[in-house]
Amino acid sequence: MNEKFLELPEEKQLRVINAAMEVFARNDYKHAVTDDIASKAGISKGLLFYYFNNKKNLYMHVFHYTMGIMRKQILDAKFQEIDDFFELIEYASYRKCVILEKNPYLMDFTMKCIFGDKENVSPELQKDISQETATIYSVYFKNINLNKFRDDISPEYLIRMLTWISEGYVLEKKMQGKELVIDEIMTNFKKWSQYFRKIAYKEEYLNESN
């Protein structure tokens, strides 16, 4: 990416990012037309490529931007005060759902990033998603009380399992053409987390949570 893009006023950067997010969300990567992105952003196609060189660089920039936005919005003051693993992931999931609900193109774009494994950009994207997932534990769970866990349970693996379940649930809804309802998602997520809590925690901490 040309560093000149980062020197633009934030409003102009957001105009380009939001235009790209909308076009990428509405189309698969191959059929996302950069002319449409430039038109919606109010700039020329030549200037768009001056900033990003090619469509792939633009796509990856938008992906990292969305990840940064969600990370920033989730890691608030309340988040830092929670020391229970399952309370934390429930809170983070709720915050993430609220962000996605308010930004429909962000939700659709994110889903395409996660599940679009046949896109030209997929190999690099999946590598970055894996790296993002690998850093979640150290960043999000540094204040967690690990003494609650049974000795034979891995918190990192639990995160992965809950992520797989959540992503599978969202994918199923999308494939069925059903609307994603935040309250419904959170109700199901709480059921899943309570199930894993009973498996993962020592009995004395289960009694405390009841």
Coordinates of N, CA and C in Angstrom, one line a residue:
M1 N 0.8 -1.2 0.0 CA 0.0 0.0 0.0 C 0.9 1.2 0.0
N2 N 0.5 2.3 -0.8 CA 1.2 3.5 -0.8 C 1.0 4.2 0.5
E3 N 2.0 4.7 1.2 CA 1.9 5.4 2.4 C 1.1 6.7 2.3
K4 N 1.0 7.2 1.1 CA 0.2 8.4 0.9 C -1.2 8.2 1.3
F5 N -1.7 7.0 1.3 CA -3.1 6.8 1.7 C -3.3 7.1 3.2
L6 N -2.3 6.7 4.0 CA -2.4 6.9 5.4 C -2.2 8.4 5.8
E7 N -1.7 9.2 4.8 CA -1.5 10.6 5.1 C -2.8 11.4 4.7
L8 N -3.8 10.7 4.1 CA -5.1 11.4 3.8 C -5.8 11.7 5.1
P9 N -6.7 12.7 5.1 CA -7.5 12.9 6.3 C -8.4 11.7 6.6
E10 N -8.7 11.4 7.8 CA -9.4 10.2 8.2 C -10.7 10.0 7.4
E11 N -11.4 11.2 7.2 CA -12.7 11.1 6.5 C -12.5 10.5 5.1
K12 N -11.5 10.9 4.4 CA -11.3 10.4 3.1 C -10.8 9.0 3.1
Q13 N -10.0 8.6 4.1 CA -9.7 7.2 4.2 C -10.9 6.3 4.4
L14 N -11.8 6.8 5.3 CA -13.0 6.0 5.6 C -13.9 5.9 4.4
R15 N -13.9 6.9 3.6 CA -14.8 6.9 2.4 C -14.3 5.8 1.5
V16 N -13.0 5.6 1.3 CA -12.5 4.6 0.5 C -12.7 3.2 1.1
I17 N -12.4 3.1 2.4 CA -12.6 1.8 3.1 C -14.0 1.4 3.1
N18 N -15.0 2.3 3.4 CA -16.4 1.9 3.4 C -16.9 1.5 2.0
A19 N -16.4 2.2 1.0 CA -16.8 1.9 -0.4 C -16.3 0.5 -0.7
A20 N -15.1 0.2 -0.4 CA -14.5 -1.1 -0.7 C -15.2 -2.2 0.1
M21 N -15.5 -1.9 1.4 CA -16.2 -2.9 2.2 C -17.6 -3.3 1.6
E22 N -18.3 -2.2 1.2 CA -19.6 -2.5 0.6 C -19.5 -3.3 -0.7
V23 N -18.6 -3.0 -1.6 CA -18.5 -3.7 -2.9 C -18.0 -5.1 -2.6
F24 N -17.0 -5.3 -1.7 CA -16.5 -6.7 -1.4 C -17.6 -7.5 -0.7
A25 N -18.4 -6.8 0.1 CA -19.5 -7.5 0.8 C -20.6 -8.0 -0.1
R26 N -20.9 -7.2 -1.1 CA -22.0 -7.5 -2.0 C -21.6 -8.5 -3.1
N27 N -20.3 -8.7 -3.3 CA -19.8 -9.5 -4.4 C -18.7 -10.5 -3.9
D28 N -18.4 -11.6 -4.6 CA -17.3 -12.3 -4.3 C -16.0 -11.6 -4.8
Y29 N -14.9 -12.0 -4.4 CA -13.7 -11.2 -4.7 C -13.5 -11.0 -6.2
K30 N -13.7 -12.1 -7.0 CA -13.4 -12.0 -8.4 C -14.3 -11.0 -9.1
H31 N -15.6 -10.9 -8.6 CA -16.5 -10.0 -9.3 C -16.7 -8.7 -8.6
A32 N -15.9 -8.4 -7.6 CA -15.9 -7.1 -7.0 C -15.2 -6.1 -8.0
V33 N -15.8 -5.1 -8.5 CA -15.3 -4.2 -9.5 C -14.7 -3.0 -8.9
T34 N -13.4 -2.8 -9.2 CA -12.7 -1.6 -8.6 C -13.3 -0.3 -9.1
D35 N -13.8 -0.3 -10.3 CA -14.5 0.9 -10.8 C -15.6 1.3 -9.9
D36 N -16.4 0.3 -9.4 CA -17.5 0.6 -8.5 C -17.0 1.2 -7.1
I37 N -15.9 0.6 -6.7 CA -15.3 1.1 -5.4 C -14.8 2.5 -5.5
A38 N -14.1 2.8 -6.6 CA -13.6 4.2 -6.9 C -14.8 5.2 -7.0
S39 N -15.8 4.8 -7.7 CA -17.0 5.6 -7.9 C -17.7 5.9 -6.6
K40 N -17.9 4.9 -5.7 CA -18.6 5.1 -4.4 C -17.7 6.0 -3.5
A41 N -16.4 5.8 -3.7 CA -15.4 6.6 -2.8 C -15.2 8.0 -3.3
G42 N -15.7 8.3 -4.6 CA -15.6 9.6 -5.1 C -14.1 10.0 -5.6
I43 N -13.4 8.9 -6.0 CA -12.1 9.1 -6.5 C -11.9 8.4 -7.8
S44 N -10.9 8.7 -8.6 CA -10.6 8.0 -9.8 C -10.1 6.6 -9.6
K45 N -10.2 5.7 -10.5 CA -9.7 4.3 -10.4 C -8.2 4.4 -10.3
G46 N -7.6 5.3 -11.1 CA -6.1 5.5 -11.1 C -5.6 5.9 -9.7
L47 N -6.3 6.8 -9.0 CA -5.9 7.2 -7.7 C -6.1 6.0 -6.7
L48 N -7.1 5.2 -6.9 CA -7.3 4.1 -6.0 C -6.1 3.1 -6.1
F49 N -5.7 2.9 -7.4 CA -4.6 2.0 -7.6 C -3.2 2.6 -7.2
Y50 N -3.2 3.9 -7.2 CA -2.0 4.6 -6.7 C -1.8 4.4 -5.3
Y51 N -2.9 4.3 -4.5 CA -2.9 4.1 -3.1 C -2.6 2.6 -2.7
F52 N -3.2 1.7 -3.5 CA -3.1 0.3 -3.1 C -2.4 -0.6 -4.1
N53 N -2.1 -0.2 -5.3 CA -1.4 -0.9 -6.3 C -2.3 -2.0 -7.0
N54 N -3.1 -2.7 -6.2 CA -3.9 -3.7 -6.8 C -5.1 -4.0 -5.9
K55 N -6.0 -4.8 -6.4 CA -7.3 -5.1 -5.7 C -7.0 -5.9 -4.4
K56 N -6.0 -6.8 -4.5 CA -5.7 -7.7 -3.4 C -5.2 -6.9 -2.2
N57 N -4.3 -5.9 -2.5 CA -3.8 -5.1 -1.4 C -4.9 -4.3 -0.7
L58 N -5.8 -3.8 -1.5 CA -7.0 -3.1 -1.0 C -7.8 -4.0 -0.1
Y59 N -8.1 -5.2 -0.6 CA -8.9 -6.2 0.2 C -8.2 -6.5 1.5
M60 N -6.9 -6.7 1.5 CA -6.2 -7.0 2.7 C -6.2 -5.9 3.7
H61 N -6.1 -4.7 3.2 CA -6.1 -3.5 4.0 C -7.5 -3.4 4.7
V62 N -8.6 -3.6 4.0 CA -9.9 -3.5 4.6 C -10.1 -4.6 5.6
F63 N -9.6 -5.8 5.3 CA -9.7 -6.9 6.3 C -9.0 -6.5 7.6
H64 N -7.8 -6.0 7.6 CA -7.0 -5.6 8.8 C -7.7 -4.4 9.5
Y65 N -8.3 -3.5 8.7 CA -9.0 -2.4 9.3 C -10.2 -2.9 10.1
T66 N -11.0 -3.8 9.6 CA -12.1 -4.4 10.3 C -11.7 -5.1 11.6
M67 N -10.6 -5.9 11.5 CA -10.2 -6.6 12.7 C -9.7 -5.6 13.7
G68 N -9.1 -4.5 13.3 CA -8.7 -3.5 14.3 C -9.8 -2.8 14.9
I69 N -10.9 -2.5 14.1 CA -12.1 -1.8 14.7 C -12.7 -2.7 15.7
M70 N -12.9 -4.0 15.4 CA -13.6 -4.8 16.4 C -12.7 -5.0 17.7
R71 N -11.4 -5.1 17.5 CA -10.5 -5.3 18.6 C -10.6 -4.0 19.5
K72 N -10.6 -2.8 18.9 CA -10.7 -1.6 19.7 C -12.0 -1.4 20.4
Q73 N -13.1 -1.8 19.8 CA -14.4 -1.7 20.4 C -14.7 -2.7 21.5
I74 N -14.1 -3.8 21.4 CA -14.3 -4.9 22.4 C -13.5 -4.7 23.6
L75 N -12.2 -4.2 23.4 CA -11.3 -4.1 24.6 C -11.6 -2.7 25.3
D76 N -12.8 -2.6 25.9 CA -13.1 -1.4 26.7 C -12.8 -1.6 28.2
A77 N -13.2 -0.6 29.0 CA -12.9 -0.7 30.4 C -13.5 -1.9 31.1
K78 N -14.7 -2.2 30.8 CA -15.4 -3.3 31.4 C -14.7 -4.6 31.1
F79 N -14.3 -4.7 29.9 CA -13.6 -5.9 29.4 C -12.4 -6.2 30.3
Q80 N -11.6 -5.2 30.6 CA -10.4 -5.3 31.4 C -10.7 -5.8 32.8
E81 N -11.9 -5.6 33.3 CA -12.3 -5.9 34.7 C -12.7 -7.3 34.9
I82 N -13.1 -8.0 33.8 CA -13.6 -9.4 33.9 C -12.4 -10.4 34.0
D83 N -12.5 -11.3 35.0 CA -11.5 -12.2 35.2 C -12.0 -13.7 35.0
D84 N -13.2 -13.8 34.6 CA -13.8 -15.2 34.4 C -13.8 -15.4 32.9
F85 N -13.2 -16.6 32.5 CA -13.1 -16.9 31.1 C -14.4 -16.9 30.3
F86 N -15.4 -17.5 30.9 CA -16.7 -17.6 30.1 C -17.5 -16.3 30.1
E87 N -17.3 -15.6 31.2 CA -18.0 -14.2 31.2 C -17.3 -13.3 30.2
L88 N -16.0 -13.5 30.1 CA -15.3 -12.6 29.1 C -15.6 -12.9 27.7
I89 N -15.7 -14.2 27.3 CA -16.0 -14.5 25.9 C -17.5 -14.2 25.6
E90 N -18.4 -14.3 26.6 CA -19.8 -13.9 26.4 C -19.8 -12.4 26.1
Y91 N -19.1 -11.6 26.9 CA -19.1 -10.2 26.8 C -18.5 -9.8 25.5
A92 N -17.4 -10.4 25.1 CA -16.7 -10.1 23.8 C -17.6 -10.4 22.6
S93 N -18.3 -11.5 22.7 CA -19.2 -12.0 21.7 C -20.4 -11.0 21.5
Y94 N -20.9 -10.5 22.6 CA -22.0 -9.6 22.6 C -21.5 -8.3 21.9
R95 N -20.4 -7.8 22.4 CA -19.8 -6.5 21.8 C -19.6 -6.6 20.3
K96 N -19.1 -7.8 19.9 CA -18.8 -8.0 18.5 C -20.1 -8.1 17.7
C97 N -21.1 -8.7 18.2 CA -22.4 -8.8 17.6 C -23.1 -7.4 17.4
V98 N -22.9 -6.5 18.4 CA -23.5 -5.2 18.4 C -22.8 -4.4 17.3
I99 N -21.5 -4.5 17.2 CA -20.7 -3.8 16.1 C -21.1 -4.3 14.7
L100 N -21.3 -5.6 14.6 CA -21.7 -6.1 13.3 C -23.1 -5.7 12.9
E101 N -24.0 -5.7 13.9 CA -25.4 -5.3 13.7 C -25.5 -3.9 13.2
K102 N -24.6 -3.0 13.7 CA -24.6 -1.6 13.3 C -23.9 -1.3 12.0
N103 N -23.2 -2.3 11.5 CA -22.4 -2.2 10.3 C -22.6 -3.4 9.4
P104 N -23.7 -3.4 8.7 CA -24.1 -4.6 7.9 C -23.1 -5.0 6.9
Y105 N -22.4 -4.0 6.3 CA -21.4 -4.4 5.3 C -20.2 -5.0 6.0
L106 N -19.9 -4.6 7.2 CA -18.8 -5.2 7.9 C -19.1 -6.6 8.2
M107 N -20.3 -6.9 8.6 CA -20.7 -8.3 8.9 C -20.5 -9.2 7.6
D108 N -21.1 -8.7 6.5 CA -21.0 -9.5 5.3 C -19.6 -9.7 4.8
F109 N -18.9 -8.6 4.9 CA -17.5 -8.7 4.5 C -16.7 -9.6 5.3
T110 N -16.9 -9.6 6.6 CA -16.2 -10.5 7.6 C -16.5 -11.9 7.3
M111 N -17.8 -12.2 7.0 CA -18.2 -13.6 6.7 C -17.5 -14.1 5.4
K112 N -17.4 -13.2 4.4 CA -16.7 -13.6 3.2 C -15.3 -13.9 3.4
C113 N -14.6 -13.1 4.3 CA -13.2 -13.3 4.6 C -13.0 -14.7 5.3
I114 N -13.9 -15.0 6.2 CA -13.8 -16.2 7.0 C -14.1 -17.5 6.2
F115 N -15.2 -17.4 5.3 CA -15.6 -18.6 4.7 C -15.4 -18.6 3.2
G116 N -14.8 -17.5 2.6 CA -14.5 -17.5 1.2 C -13.3 -18.2 0.8
D117 N -13.2 -19.5 1.0 CA -11.9 -20.3 0.8 C -11.6 -20.5 -0.6
K118 N -12.4 -20.1 -1.6 CA -12.1 -20.4 -3.0 C -11.7 -19.1 -3.7
E119 N -11.6 -18.0 -3.0 CA -11.2 -16.8 -3.5 C -9.7 -16.7 -3.9
N120 N -9.3 -15.8 -4.8 CA -7.9 -15.7 -5.2 C -7.1 -15.2 -4.0
V121 N -7.7 -14.5 -3.1 CA -7.0 -13.9 -2.0 C -7.0 -14.8 -0.7
S122 N -7.7 -15.9 -0.8 CA -7.9 -16.8 0.3 C -6.6 -17.3 1.0
P123 N -5.6 -17.8 0.3 CA -4.5 -18.4 1.1 C -3.8 -17.4 2.0
E124 N -3.6 -16.2 1.5 CA -3.0 -15.1 2.4 C -3.9 -14.7 3.5
L125 N -5.2 -14.6 3.1 CA -6.2 -14.2 4.1 C -6.3 -15.2 5.2
Q126 N -6.4 -16.5 4.9 CA -6.5 -17.5 5.9 C -5.3 -17.6 6.8
K127 N -4.1 -17.3 6.3 CA -2.9 -17.2 7.1 C -3.0 -16.1 8.1
D128 N -3.5 -14.9 7.7 CA -3.7 -13.8 8.6 C -4.8 -14.0 9.6
I129 N -5.8 -14.7 9.2 CA -6.9 -15.1 10.2 C -6.3 -16.0 11.2
S130 N -5.5 -17.0 10.8 CA -4.9 -17.9 11.8 C -4.0 -17.2 12.8
Q131 N -3.3 -16.2 12.3 CA -2.4 -15.4 13.1 C -3.2 -14.6 14.1
E132 N -4.3 -14.0 13.6 CA -5.2 -13.2 14.4 C -5.8 -14.1 15.6
T133 N -6.2 -15.3 15.2 CA -6.7 -16.2 16.2 C -5.7 -16.6 17.2
A134 N -4.5 -16.8 16.8 CA -3.4 -17.2 17.7 C -3.1 -16.2 18.7
T135 N -3.3 -14.9 18.4 CA -3.0 -13.8 19.4 C -4.1 -13.5 20.3
I136 N -5.3 -14.1 20.1 CA -6.5 -13.7 20.9 C -6.2 -14.0 22.4
Y137 N -5.7 -15.2 22.6 CA -5.5 -15.6 24.0 C -4.6 -14.7 24.8
S138 N -3.5 -14.3 24.3 CA -2.5 -13.5 25.0 C -3.1 -12.1 25.2
V139 N -3.8 -11.6 24.2 CA -4.3 -10.2 24.3 C -5.6 -10.1 25.1
Y140 N -6.5 -11.0 24.8 CA -7.9 -10.9 25.4 C -7.9 -11.5 26.8
F141 N -7.1 -12.5 27.1 CA -7.3 -13.3 28.3 C -6.2 -13.2 29.3
K142 N -5.4 -12.1 29.3 CA -4.3 -11.9 30.2 C -4.7 -11.8 31.6
N143 N -6.0 -11.3 31.9 CA -6.4 -11.1 33.3 C -7.3 -12.3 33.8
I144 N -7.4 -13.4 33.0 CA -8.2 -14.5 33.4 C -7.7 -15.3 34.6
N145 N -8.5 -15.7 35.5 CA -8.2 -16.6 36.6 C -8.1 -18.0 36.1
L146 N -6.9 -18.5 35.8 CA -6.8 -19.8 35.2 C -6.9 -20.9 36.3
N147 N -6.9 -20.6 37.5 CA -7.1 -21.6 38.6 C -8.4 -22.3 38.6
K148 N -9.4 -21.7 37.9 CA -10.7 -22.3 37.8 C -10.7 -23.5 36.9
F149 N -9.8 -23.6 36.0 CA -9.8 -24.7 35.1 C -9.2 -26.0 35.7
R150 N -9.8 -27.1 35.2 CA -9.2 -28.4 35.5 C -7.9 -28.5 34.9
D151 N -7.0 -29.3 35.5 CA -5.6 -29.4 35.0 C -5.5 -30.0 33.6
D152 N -6.5 -30.8 33.2 CA -6.5 -31.4 31.9 C -7.2 -30.6 30.8
I153 N -7.6 -29.4 31.1 CA -8.3 -28.6 30.1 C -7.5 -27.4 29.6
S154 N -7.4 -27.2 28.3 CA -6.7 -26.1 27.7 C -7.6 -25.0 27.3
P155 N -7.5 -23.8 28.0 CA -8.3 -22.6 27.6 C -8.2 -22.2 26.2
E156 N -7.0 -22.3 25.6 CA -6.8 -21.9 24.2 C -7.6 -22.8 23.3
Y157 N -7.7 -24.1 23.6 CA -8.4 -25.0 22.8 C -9.9 -24.8 22.9
L158 N -10.4 -24.4 24.1 CA -11.8 -24.0 24.3 C -12.2 -22.8 23.5
I159 N -11.3 -21.9 23.4 CA -11.5 -20.7 22.5 C -11.8 -21.1 21.1
R160 N -10.9 -22.0 20.6 CA -11.0 -22.5 19.2 C -12.4 -23.2 19.0
M161 N -12.7 -24.1 20.0 CA -14.0 -24.8 19.8 C -15.2 -23.9 19.8
L162 N -15.2 -22.9 20.7 CA -16.3 -22.0 20.7 C -16.4 -21.1 19.4
T163 N -15.2 -20.8 18.9 CA -15.1 -20.0 17.7 C -15.7 -20.9 16.5
W164 N -15.3 -22.2 16.5 CA -15.8 -23.0 15.4 C -17.3 -23.2 15.5
I165 N -17.8 -23.3 16.7 CA -19.3 -23.5 16.9 C -20.0 -22.2 16.4
S166 N -19.5 -21.1 16.8 CA -20.1 -19.8 16.5 C -20.1 -19.5 15.0
E167 N -18.9 -19.8 14.4 CA -18.8 -19.6 12.9 C -19.7 -20.5 12.1
G168 N -19.7 -21.8 12.6 CA -20.6 -22.7 12.0 C -22.1 -22.3 12.1
Y169 N -22.5 -21.8 13.2 CA -23.8 -21.4 13.4 C -24.2 -20.2 12.4
V170 N -23.3 -19.2 12.4 CA -23.5 -18.1 11.5 C -23.5 -18.5 10.0
L171 N -22.6 -19.4 9.6 CA -22.6 -19.9 8.3 C -23.9 -20.6 7.9
E172 N -24.4 -21.4 8.8 CA -25.6 -22.1 8.6 C -26.8 -21.2 8.3
K173 N -26.9 -20.1 9.1 CA -27.9 -19.1 9.0 C -27.8 -18.4 7.6
K174 N -26.5 -18.1 7.3 CA -26.3 -17.4 6.0 C -26.7 -18.3 4.8
M175 N -26.4 -19.6 4.9 CA -26.7 -20.5 3.8 C -28.2 -20.7 3.7
Q176 N -28.9 -20.6 4.8 CA -30.3 -20.7 4.8 C -31.0 -19.4 4.4
G177 N -30.3 -18.4 4.3 CA -30.8 -17.1 3.9 C -31.6 -16.4 5.1
K178 N -31.3 -16.9 6.3 CA -32.0 -16.3 7.5 C -31.3 -15.2 8.1
E179 N -32.0 -14.2 8.6 CA -31.5 -13.1 9.2 C -30.8 -13.4 10.6
L180 N -29.7 -12.8 10.8 CA -29.0 -13.0 12.1 C -29.5 -12.1 13.1
V181 N -30.1 -12.7 14.2 CA -30.7 -11.9 15.3 C -29.8 -12.0 16.5
I182 N -29.3 -10.8 16.9 CA -28.3 -10.7 18.0 C -28.8 -11.5 19.3
D183 N -30.0 -11.2 19.7 CA -30.5 -11.9 20.9 C -30.5 -13.4 20.8
E184 N -30.9 -13.9 19.6 CA -30.9 -15.3 19.3 C -29.4 -15.9 19.4
I185 N -28.5 -15.2 18.7 CA -27.1 -15.6 18.7 C -26.6 -15.7 20.1
M186 N -26.9 -14.7 20.9 CA -26.3 -14.6 22.3 C -27.0 -15.7 23.2
T187 N -28.3 -16.0 23.0 CA -28.9 -17.0 23.8 C -28.3 -18.4 23.5
N188 N -28.0 -18.6 22.3 CA -27.3 -19.9 21.9 C -25.9 -19.9 22.4
F189 N -25.2 -18.8 22.3 CA -23.8 -18.8 22.7 C -23.7 -19.0 24.2
K190 N -24.6 -18.5 25.0 CA -24.6 -18.7 26.4 C -24.9 -20.1 26.8
K191 N -25.7 -20.8 26.0 CA -25.9 -22.2 26.2 C -24.7 -23.0 26.0
W192 N -24.0 -22.7 24.9 CA -22.7 -23.4 24.6 C -21.7 -23.2 25.6
S193 N -21.5 -21.9 26.1 CA -20.5 -21.6 27.0 C -20.8 -22.2 28.4
Q194 N -22.1 -22.3 28.8 CA -22.4 -23.0 30.0 C -22.1 -24.5 30.0
Y195 N -22.3 -25.0 28.8 CA -22.0 -26.5 28.6 C -20.5 -26.7 28.8
F196 N -19.7 -25.9 28.2 CA -18.3 -26.0 28.3 C -17.8 -25.6 29.7
R197 N -18.5 -24.7 30.4 CA -18.1 -24.4 31.7 C -18.2 -25.6 32.6
K198 N -19.2 -26.4 32.5 CA -19.4 -27.6 33.3 C -18.3 -28.6 33.1
I199 N -17.8 -28.6 31.8 CA -16.7 -29.5 31.5 C -15.4 -29.0 31.9
A200 N -15.1 -27.7 31.8 CA -13.8 -27.2 32.0 C -13.4 -26.8 33.4
Y201 N -14.4 -26.3 34.2 CA -14.1 -25.8 35.5 C -14.1 -26.8 36.6
K202 N -13.3 -26.6 37.6 CA -13.2 -27.4 38.9 C -14.6 -27.2 39.6
E203 N -15.0 -28.2 40.3 CA -16.3 -28.2 40.9 C -16.6 -27.1 41.8
E204 N -15.6 -26.6 42.6 CA -15.9 -25.5 43.5 C -16.2 -24.2 42.8
Y205 N -15.7 -24.1 41.6 CA -16.0 -22.9 40.8 C -17.3 -23.0 40.1
L206 N -17.7 -24.2 39.8 CA -19.1 -24.4 39.2 C -20.1 -24.1 40.3
N207 N -19.9 -24.4 41.5 CA -20.8 -24.1 42.6 C -21.0 -22.6 42.8
E208 N -19.8 -21.9 42.6 CA -19.9 -20.4 42.8 C -20.6 -19.8 41.7
S209 N -20.6 -20.3 40.4 CA -21.3 -19.7 39.3 C -22.8 -20.0 39.3
N210 N -23.3 -20.9 40.1 CA -24.7 -21.3 40.1 C -25.5 -20.3 41.0

